[in-house]
Coordinates of C-alpha atoms in Angstrom, one line a residue:
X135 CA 0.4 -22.1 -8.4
X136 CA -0.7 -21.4 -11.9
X137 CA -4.1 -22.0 -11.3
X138 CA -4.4 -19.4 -8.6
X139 CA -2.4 -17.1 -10.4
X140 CA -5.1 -17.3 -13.2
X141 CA -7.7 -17.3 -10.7
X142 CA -6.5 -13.5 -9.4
X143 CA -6.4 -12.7 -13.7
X144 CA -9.8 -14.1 -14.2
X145 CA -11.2 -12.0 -11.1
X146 CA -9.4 -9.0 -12.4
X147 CA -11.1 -9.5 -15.9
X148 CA -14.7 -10.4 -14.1
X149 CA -14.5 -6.8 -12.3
X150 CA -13.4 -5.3 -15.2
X151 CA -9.9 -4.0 -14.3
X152 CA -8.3 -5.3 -17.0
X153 CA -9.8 -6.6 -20.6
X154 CA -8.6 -9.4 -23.0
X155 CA -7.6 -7.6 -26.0
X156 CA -8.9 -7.9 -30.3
X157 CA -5.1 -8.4 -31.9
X158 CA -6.9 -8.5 -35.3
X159 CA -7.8 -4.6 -34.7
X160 CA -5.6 -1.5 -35.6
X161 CA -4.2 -0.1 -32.8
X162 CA -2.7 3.4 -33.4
X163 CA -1.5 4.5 -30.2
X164 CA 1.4 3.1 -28.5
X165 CA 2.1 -0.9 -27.7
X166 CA 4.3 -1.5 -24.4
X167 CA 4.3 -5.1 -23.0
X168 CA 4.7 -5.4 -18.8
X169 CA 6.6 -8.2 -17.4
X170 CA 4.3 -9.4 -14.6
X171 CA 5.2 -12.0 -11.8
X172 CA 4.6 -13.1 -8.0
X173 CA 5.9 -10.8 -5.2
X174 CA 7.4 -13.1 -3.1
X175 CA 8.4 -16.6 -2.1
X176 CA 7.2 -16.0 1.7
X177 CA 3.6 -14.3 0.8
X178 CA 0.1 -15.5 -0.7
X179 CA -0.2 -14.8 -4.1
X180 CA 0.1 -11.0 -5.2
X181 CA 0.9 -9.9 -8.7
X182 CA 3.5 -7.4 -9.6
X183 CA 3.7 -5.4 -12.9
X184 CA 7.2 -4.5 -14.0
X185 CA 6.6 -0.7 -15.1
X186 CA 10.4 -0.4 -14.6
X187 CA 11.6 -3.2 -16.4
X188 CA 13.6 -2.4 -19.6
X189 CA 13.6 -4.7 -22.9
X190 CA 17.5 -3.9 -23.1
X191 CA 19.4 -0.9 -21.0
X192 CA 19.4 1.5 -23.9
X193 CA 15.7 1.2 -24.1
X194 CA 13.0 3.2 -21.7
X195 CA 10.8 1.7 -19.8
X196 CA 7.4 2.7 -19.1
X197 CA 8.0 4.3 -16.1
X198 CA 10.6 6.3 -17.5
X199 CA 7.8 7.7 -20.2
X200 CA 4.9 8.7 -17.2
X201 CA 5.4 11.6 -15.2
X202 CA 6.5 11.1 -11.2
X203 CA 4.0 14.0 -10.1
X204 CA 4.5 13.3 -6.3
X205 CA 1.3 13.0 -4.7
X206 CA -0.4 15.6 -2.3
X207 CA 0.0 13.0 0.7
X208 CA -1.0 14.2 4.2
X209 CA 1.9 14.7 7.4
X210 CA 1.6 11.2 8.7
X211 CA 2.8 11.7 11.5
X212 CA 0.1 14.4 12.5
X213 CA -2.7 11.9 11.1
X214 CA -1.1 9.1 14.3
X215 CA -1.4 12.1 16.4
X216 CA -4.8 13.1 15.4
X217 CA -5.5 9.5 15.7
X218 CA -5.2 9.3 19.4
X219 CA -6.9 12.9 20.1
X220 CA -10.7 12.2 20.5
X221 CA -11.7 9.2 22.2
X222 CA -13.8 7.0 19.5
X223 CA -10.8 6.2 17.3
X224 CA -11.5 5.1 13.7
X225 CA -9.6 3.2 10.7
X226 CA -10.6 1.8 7.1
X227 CA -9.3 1.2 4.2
X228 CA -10.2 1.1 0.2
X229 CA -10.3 -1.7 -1.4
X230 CA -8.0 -2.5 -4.2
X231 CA -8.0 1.6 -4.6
X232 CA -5.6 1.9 -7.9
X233 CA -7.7 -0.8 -9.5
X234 CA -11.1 1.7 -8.9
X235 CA -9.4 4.5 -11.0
X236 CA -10.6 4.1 -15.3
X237 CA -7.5 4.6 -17.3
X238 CA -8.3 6.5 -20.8
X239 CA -8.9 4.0 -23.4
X240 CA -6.5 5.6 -25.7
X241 CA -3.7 4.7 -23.0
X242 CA -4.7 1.3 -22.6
X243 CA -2.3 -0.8 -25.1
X244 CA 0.7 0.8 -22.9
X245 CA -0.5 -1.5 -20.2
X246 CA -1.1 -4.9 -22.1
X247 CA 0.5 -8.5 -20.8
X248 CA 0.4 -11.4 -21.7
X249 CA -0.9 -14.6 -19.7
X250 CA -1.4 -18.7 -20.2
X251 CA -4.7 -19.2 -22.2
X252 CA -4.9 -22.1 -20.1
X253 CA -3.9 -22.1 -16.8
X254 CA -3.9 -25.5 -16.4
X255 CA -1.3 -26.0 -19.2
X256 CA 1.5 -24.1 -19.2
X257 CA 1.8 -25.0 -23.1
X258 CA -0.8 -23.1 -24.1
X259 CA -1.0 -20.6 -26.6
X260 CA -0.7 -16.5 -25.1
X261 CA -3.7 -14.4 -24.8
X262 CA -3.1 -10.6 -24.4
X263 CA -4.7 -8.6 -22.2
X264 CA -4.6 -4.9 -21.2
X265 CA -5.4 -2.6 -18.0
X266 CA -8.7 -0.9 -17.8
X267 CA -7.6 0.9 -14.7
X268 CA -4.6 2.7 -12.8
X269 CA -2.3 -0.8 -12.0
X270 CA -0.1 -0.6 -9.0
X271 CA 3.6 -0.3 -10.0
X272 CA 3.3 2.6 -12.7
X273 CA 5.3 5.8 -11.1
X274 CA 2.0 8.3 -12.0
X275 CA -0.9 5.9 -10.4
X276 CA 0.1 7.1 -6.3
X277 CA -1.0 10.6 -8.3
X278 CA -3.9 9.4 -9.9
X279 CA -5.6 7.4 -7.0
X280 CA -5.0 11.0 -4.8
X281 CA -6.0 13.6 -7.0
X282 CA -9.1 11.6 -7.5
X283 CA -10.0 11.0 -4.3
X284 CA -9.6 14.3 -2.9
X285 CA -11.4 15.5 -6.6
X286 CA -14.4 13.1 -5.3
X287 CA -14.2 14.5 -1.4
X288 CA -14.3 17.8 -2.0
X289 CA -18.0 17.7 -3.9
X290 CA -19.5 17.2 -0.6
X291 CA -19.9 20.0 1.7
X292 CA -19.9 17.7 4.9
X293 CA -17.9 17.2 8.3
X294 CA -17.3 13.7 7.2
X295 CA -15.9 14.8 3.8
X296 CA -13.3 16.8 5.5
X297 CA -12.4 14.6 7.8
X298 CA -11.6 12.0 5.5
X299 CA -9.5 14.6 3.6
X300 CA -7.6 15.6 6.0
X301 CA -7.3 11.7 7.6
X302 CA -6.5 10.3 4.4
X303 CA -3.3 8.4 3.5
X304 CA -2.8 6.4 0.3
X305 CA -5.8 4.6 0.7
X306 CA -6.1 4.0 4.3
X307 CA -8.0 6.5 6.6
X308 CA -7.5 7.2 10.2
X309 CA -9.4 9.1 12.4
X310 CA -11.3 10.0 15.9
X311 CA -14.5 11.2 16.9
X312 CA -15.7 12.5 20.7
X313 CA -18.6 10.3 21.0
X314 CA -20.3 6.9 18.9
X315 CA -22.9 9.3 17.4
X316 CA -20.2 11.2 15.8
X317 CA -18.6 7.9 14.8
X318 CA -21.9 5.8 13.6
X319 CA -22.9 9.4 11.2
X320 CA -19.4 9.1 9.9
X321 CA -19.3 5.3 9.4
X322 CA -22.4 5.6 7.6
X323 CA -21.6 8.9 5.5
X324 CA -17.9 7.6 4.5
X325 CA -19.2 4.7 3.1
X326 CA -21.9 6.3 1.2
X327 CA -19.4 8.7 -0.2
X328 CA -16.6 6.8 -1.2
X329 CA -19.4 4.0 -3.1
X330 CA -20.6 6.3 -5.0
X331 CA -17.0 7.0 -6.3
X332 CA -16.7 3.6 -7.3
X333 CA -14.6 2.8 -4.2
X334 CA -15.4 0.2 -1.7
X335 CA -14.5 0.5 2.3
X336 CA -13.4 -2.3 4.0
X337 CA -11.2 -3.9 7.0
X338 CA -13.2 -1.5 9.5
X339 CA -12.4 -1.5 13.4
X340 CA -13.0 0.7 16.3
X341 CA -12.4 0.8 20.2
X342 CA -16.0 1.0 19.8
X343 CA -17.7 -1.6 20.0
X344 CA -20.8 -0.4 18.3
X345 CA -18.9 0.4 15.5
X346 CA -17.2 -3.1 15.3
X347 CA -20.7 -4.7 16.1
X348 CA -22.1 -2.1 12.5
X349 CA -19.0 -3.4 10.9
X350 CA -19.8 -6.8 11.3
X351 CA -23.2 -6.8 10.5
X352 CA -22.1 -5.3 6.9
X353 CA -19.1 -7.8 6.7
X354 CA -16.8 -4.9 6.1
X355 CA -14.7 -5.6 10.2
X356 CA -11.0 -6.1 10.2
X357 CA -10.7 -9.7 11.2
X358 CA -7.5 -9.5 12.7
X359 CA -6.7 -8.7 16.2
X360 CA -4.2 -5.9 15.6
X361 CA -4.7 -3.7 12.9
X362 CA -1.6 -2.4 10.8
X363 CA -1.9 1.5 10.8
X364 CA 0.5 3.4 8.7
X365 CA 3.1 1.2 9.9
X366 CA 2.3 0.6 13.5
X367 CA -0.1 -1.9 15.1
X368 CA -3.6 -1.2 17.2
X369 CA -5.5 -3.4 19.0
X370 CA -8.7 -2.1 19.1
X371 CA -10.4 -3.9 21.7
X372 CA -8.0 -2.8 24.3
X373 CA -7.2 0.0 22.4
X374 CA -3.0 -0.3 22.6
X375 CA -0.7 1.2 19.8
X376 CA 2.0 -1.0 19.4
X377 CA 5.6 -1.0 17.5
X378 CA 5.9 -4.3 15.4
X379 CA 8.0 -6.6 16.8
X380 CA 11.7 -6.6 15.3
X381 CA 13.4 -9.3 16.3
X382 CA 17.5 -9.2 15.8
X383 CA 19.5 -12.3 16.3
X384 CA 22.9 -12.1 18.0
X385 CA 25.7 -12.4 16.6
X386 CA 29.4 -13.8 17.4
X387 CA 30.8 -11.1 14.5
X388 CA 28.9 -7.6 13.8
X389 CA 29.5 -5.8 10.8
X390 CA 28.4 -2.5 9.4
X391 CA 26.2 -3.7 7.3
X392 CA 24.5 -5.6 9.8
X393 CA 24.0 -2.9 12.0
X394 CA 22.3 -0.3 9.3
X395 CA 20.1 -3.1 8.2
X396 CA 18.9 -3.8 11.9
X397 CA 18.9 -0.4 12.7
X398 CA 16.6 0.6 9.2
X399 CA 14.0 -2.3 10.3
X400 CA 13.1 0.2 13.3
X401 CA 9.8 2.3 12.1
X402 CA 8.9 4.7 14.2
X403 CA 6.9 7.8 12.8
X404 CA 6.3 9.2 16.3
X405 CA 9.3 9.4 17.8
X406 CA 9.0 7.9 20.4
X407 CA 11.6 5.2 20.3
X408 CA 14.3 7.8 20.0
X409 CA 16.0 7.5 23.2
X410 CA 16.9 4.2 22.1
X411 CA 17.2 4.5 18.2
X412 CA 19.5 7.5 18.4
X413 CA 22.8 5.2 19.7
X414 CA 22.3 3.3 17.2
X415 CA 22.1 6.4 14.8
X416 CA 25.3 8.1 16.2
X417 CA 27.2 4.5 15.7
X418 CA 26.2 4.3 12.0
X419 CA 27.4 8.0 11.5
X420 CA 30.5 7.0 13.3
X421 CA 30.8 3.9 11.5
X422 CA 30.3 5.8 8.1
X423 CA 33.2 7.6 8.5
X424 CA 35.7 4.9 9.7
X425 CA 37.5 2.8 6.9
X426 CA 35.9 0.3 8.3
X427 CA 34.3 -2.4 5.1
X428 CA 30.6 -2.9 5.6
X429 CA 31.3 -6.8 6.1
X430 CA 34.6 -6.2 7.9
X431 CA 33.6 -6.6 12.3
X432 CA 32.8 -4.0 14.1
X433 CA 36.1 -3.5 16.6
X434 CA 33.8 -4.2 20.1
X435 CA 35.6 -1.5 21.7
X436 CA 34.0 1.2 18.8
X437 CA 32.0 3.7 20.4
X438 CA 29.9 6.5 18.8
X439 CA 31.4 9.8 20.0

């Protein structure tokens, strides 16, 4: 585990996100320390940065110093929508986005960490090291990464740079063209743009195949067979939009908790399950008002009025 864990740390340091750092050298701005750990017991190794964690409760942490600017995000439900319009549909994503975004040097020793000299020996003395670029977890970077994006976009004067304006979500990109000579200009001018920013394209897939076949050939295609799109699923080769599959065990005793935390796992930014969702809805309103406990059952004869 350690040795991977260094591995995603050395890889960082090889692109040059993040930088060992000279201790022997004055520093004069300021000197925060981020906690950093694995995300989960259930998923491969991905490293979080603790920009909310506090050294004590009286003390700020370095989210609580950056300013939450909201980001200018487009409707995403009119992106899905816009999705589905034209017949050649389109998705991508950027690769490690926050990462591609410099952060000033003077802001730099905010960012440091420390990690195992030696991987291999968790005795090891410390080495520090410092972020180069935006990390993921600081309350300003969702900011950042969009106000330079659409800063980069809006150079070109192009049907492609508008598209991916307007299509644009985080860092994935969703859109549809009427035909695959539409779709291979804006395959070709997308990634042309966005490299030149610094930013990399990948996990690529299309109900067309020609664009899948391009893909391919420049080992930037979505290997798996559906494609998570702002929540939802597509299979592109048969070219169904799908809800991800929530299973919900039954139970001998329900409780309001039980049914807000099944009835939160339903995503739907369409819509469309609403006929079904909305009972559920009206029961948690109903339930919220009862003095019922949330792990008290749920009476069976409690209906939502």
């Amino acid at each position: 585990m350690l040795k991977k864990y260094g591995n995603i740390i050395q890889e960082q340091e090889r692109r040059g996100f993040i930088e060992r750092v000279d201790e022997t050298a004055e520093t004069q701005g300021i000197i925060h320390y981020i906690p950093h750990q694995k995300e989960s017991s259930t998923t491969p190794i991905r490293i979080v940065y603790g920009c909310s964690c506090r050294q004590s409760p009286n003390s700020p942490s370095l989210n609580d110093c950056l300013l939450d600017t909201p980001p200018k995000l487009n409707d995403l439900t009119k992106i899905l929508m816009r999705f589905r319009a034209n017949p050649v549909a389109i998705t991508t994503d950027i690769e490690k986005a926050f990462l591609h975004v410099g952060l000033n040097e003077d802001d730099r020793d905010a960012t440091r960490f420390l990690w195992l000299s030696n991987p291999s020996d968790p005795t090891s003395n410390l080495q520090t090291y410092r972020f180069k670029s935006v990390l993921f977890g600081a309350t300003c970077s969702p900011f950042m990464l969009n106000a330079t994006i659409l800063k980069h976009l809006q150079r070109y004067n192009s049907t492609t740079a508008t598209l991916m304006e307007r299509d644009l979500y985080v860092d994935n990109i969703l859109t549809s063209l009427q035909n695959d000579d539409e779709a291979n200009t804006y395959y070709k001018e997308a990634r042309t743009m966005m490299t030149e920013a610094g930013f990399n394209l990948l996990s690529w897939t299309s109900n067309s195949e020609n664009i899948r076949t391009l893909a391919k050939t420049e080992h930037v295609l979505d290997k798996d067979i559906n494609t998570k799109v702002l929540g939802m699923l597509w299979n592109s080769k048969s070219d169904d939009l799908m809800y991800q599959k929530c299973e919900i065990k039954l139970r001998d005793i329900v409780t309001k908790r039980e049914i807000l935390k099944h009835s939160s796992k339903i995503y739907d930014p369409l819509g469309l399950l609403s006929p079904v969702t909305i009972r559920a809805k009206m029961l948690i309103q109903e339930l919220w008002k009862s003095k019922l406990d949330w792990d008290e059952p749920v009476p069976e004869n409690f209906k939502a009025t």
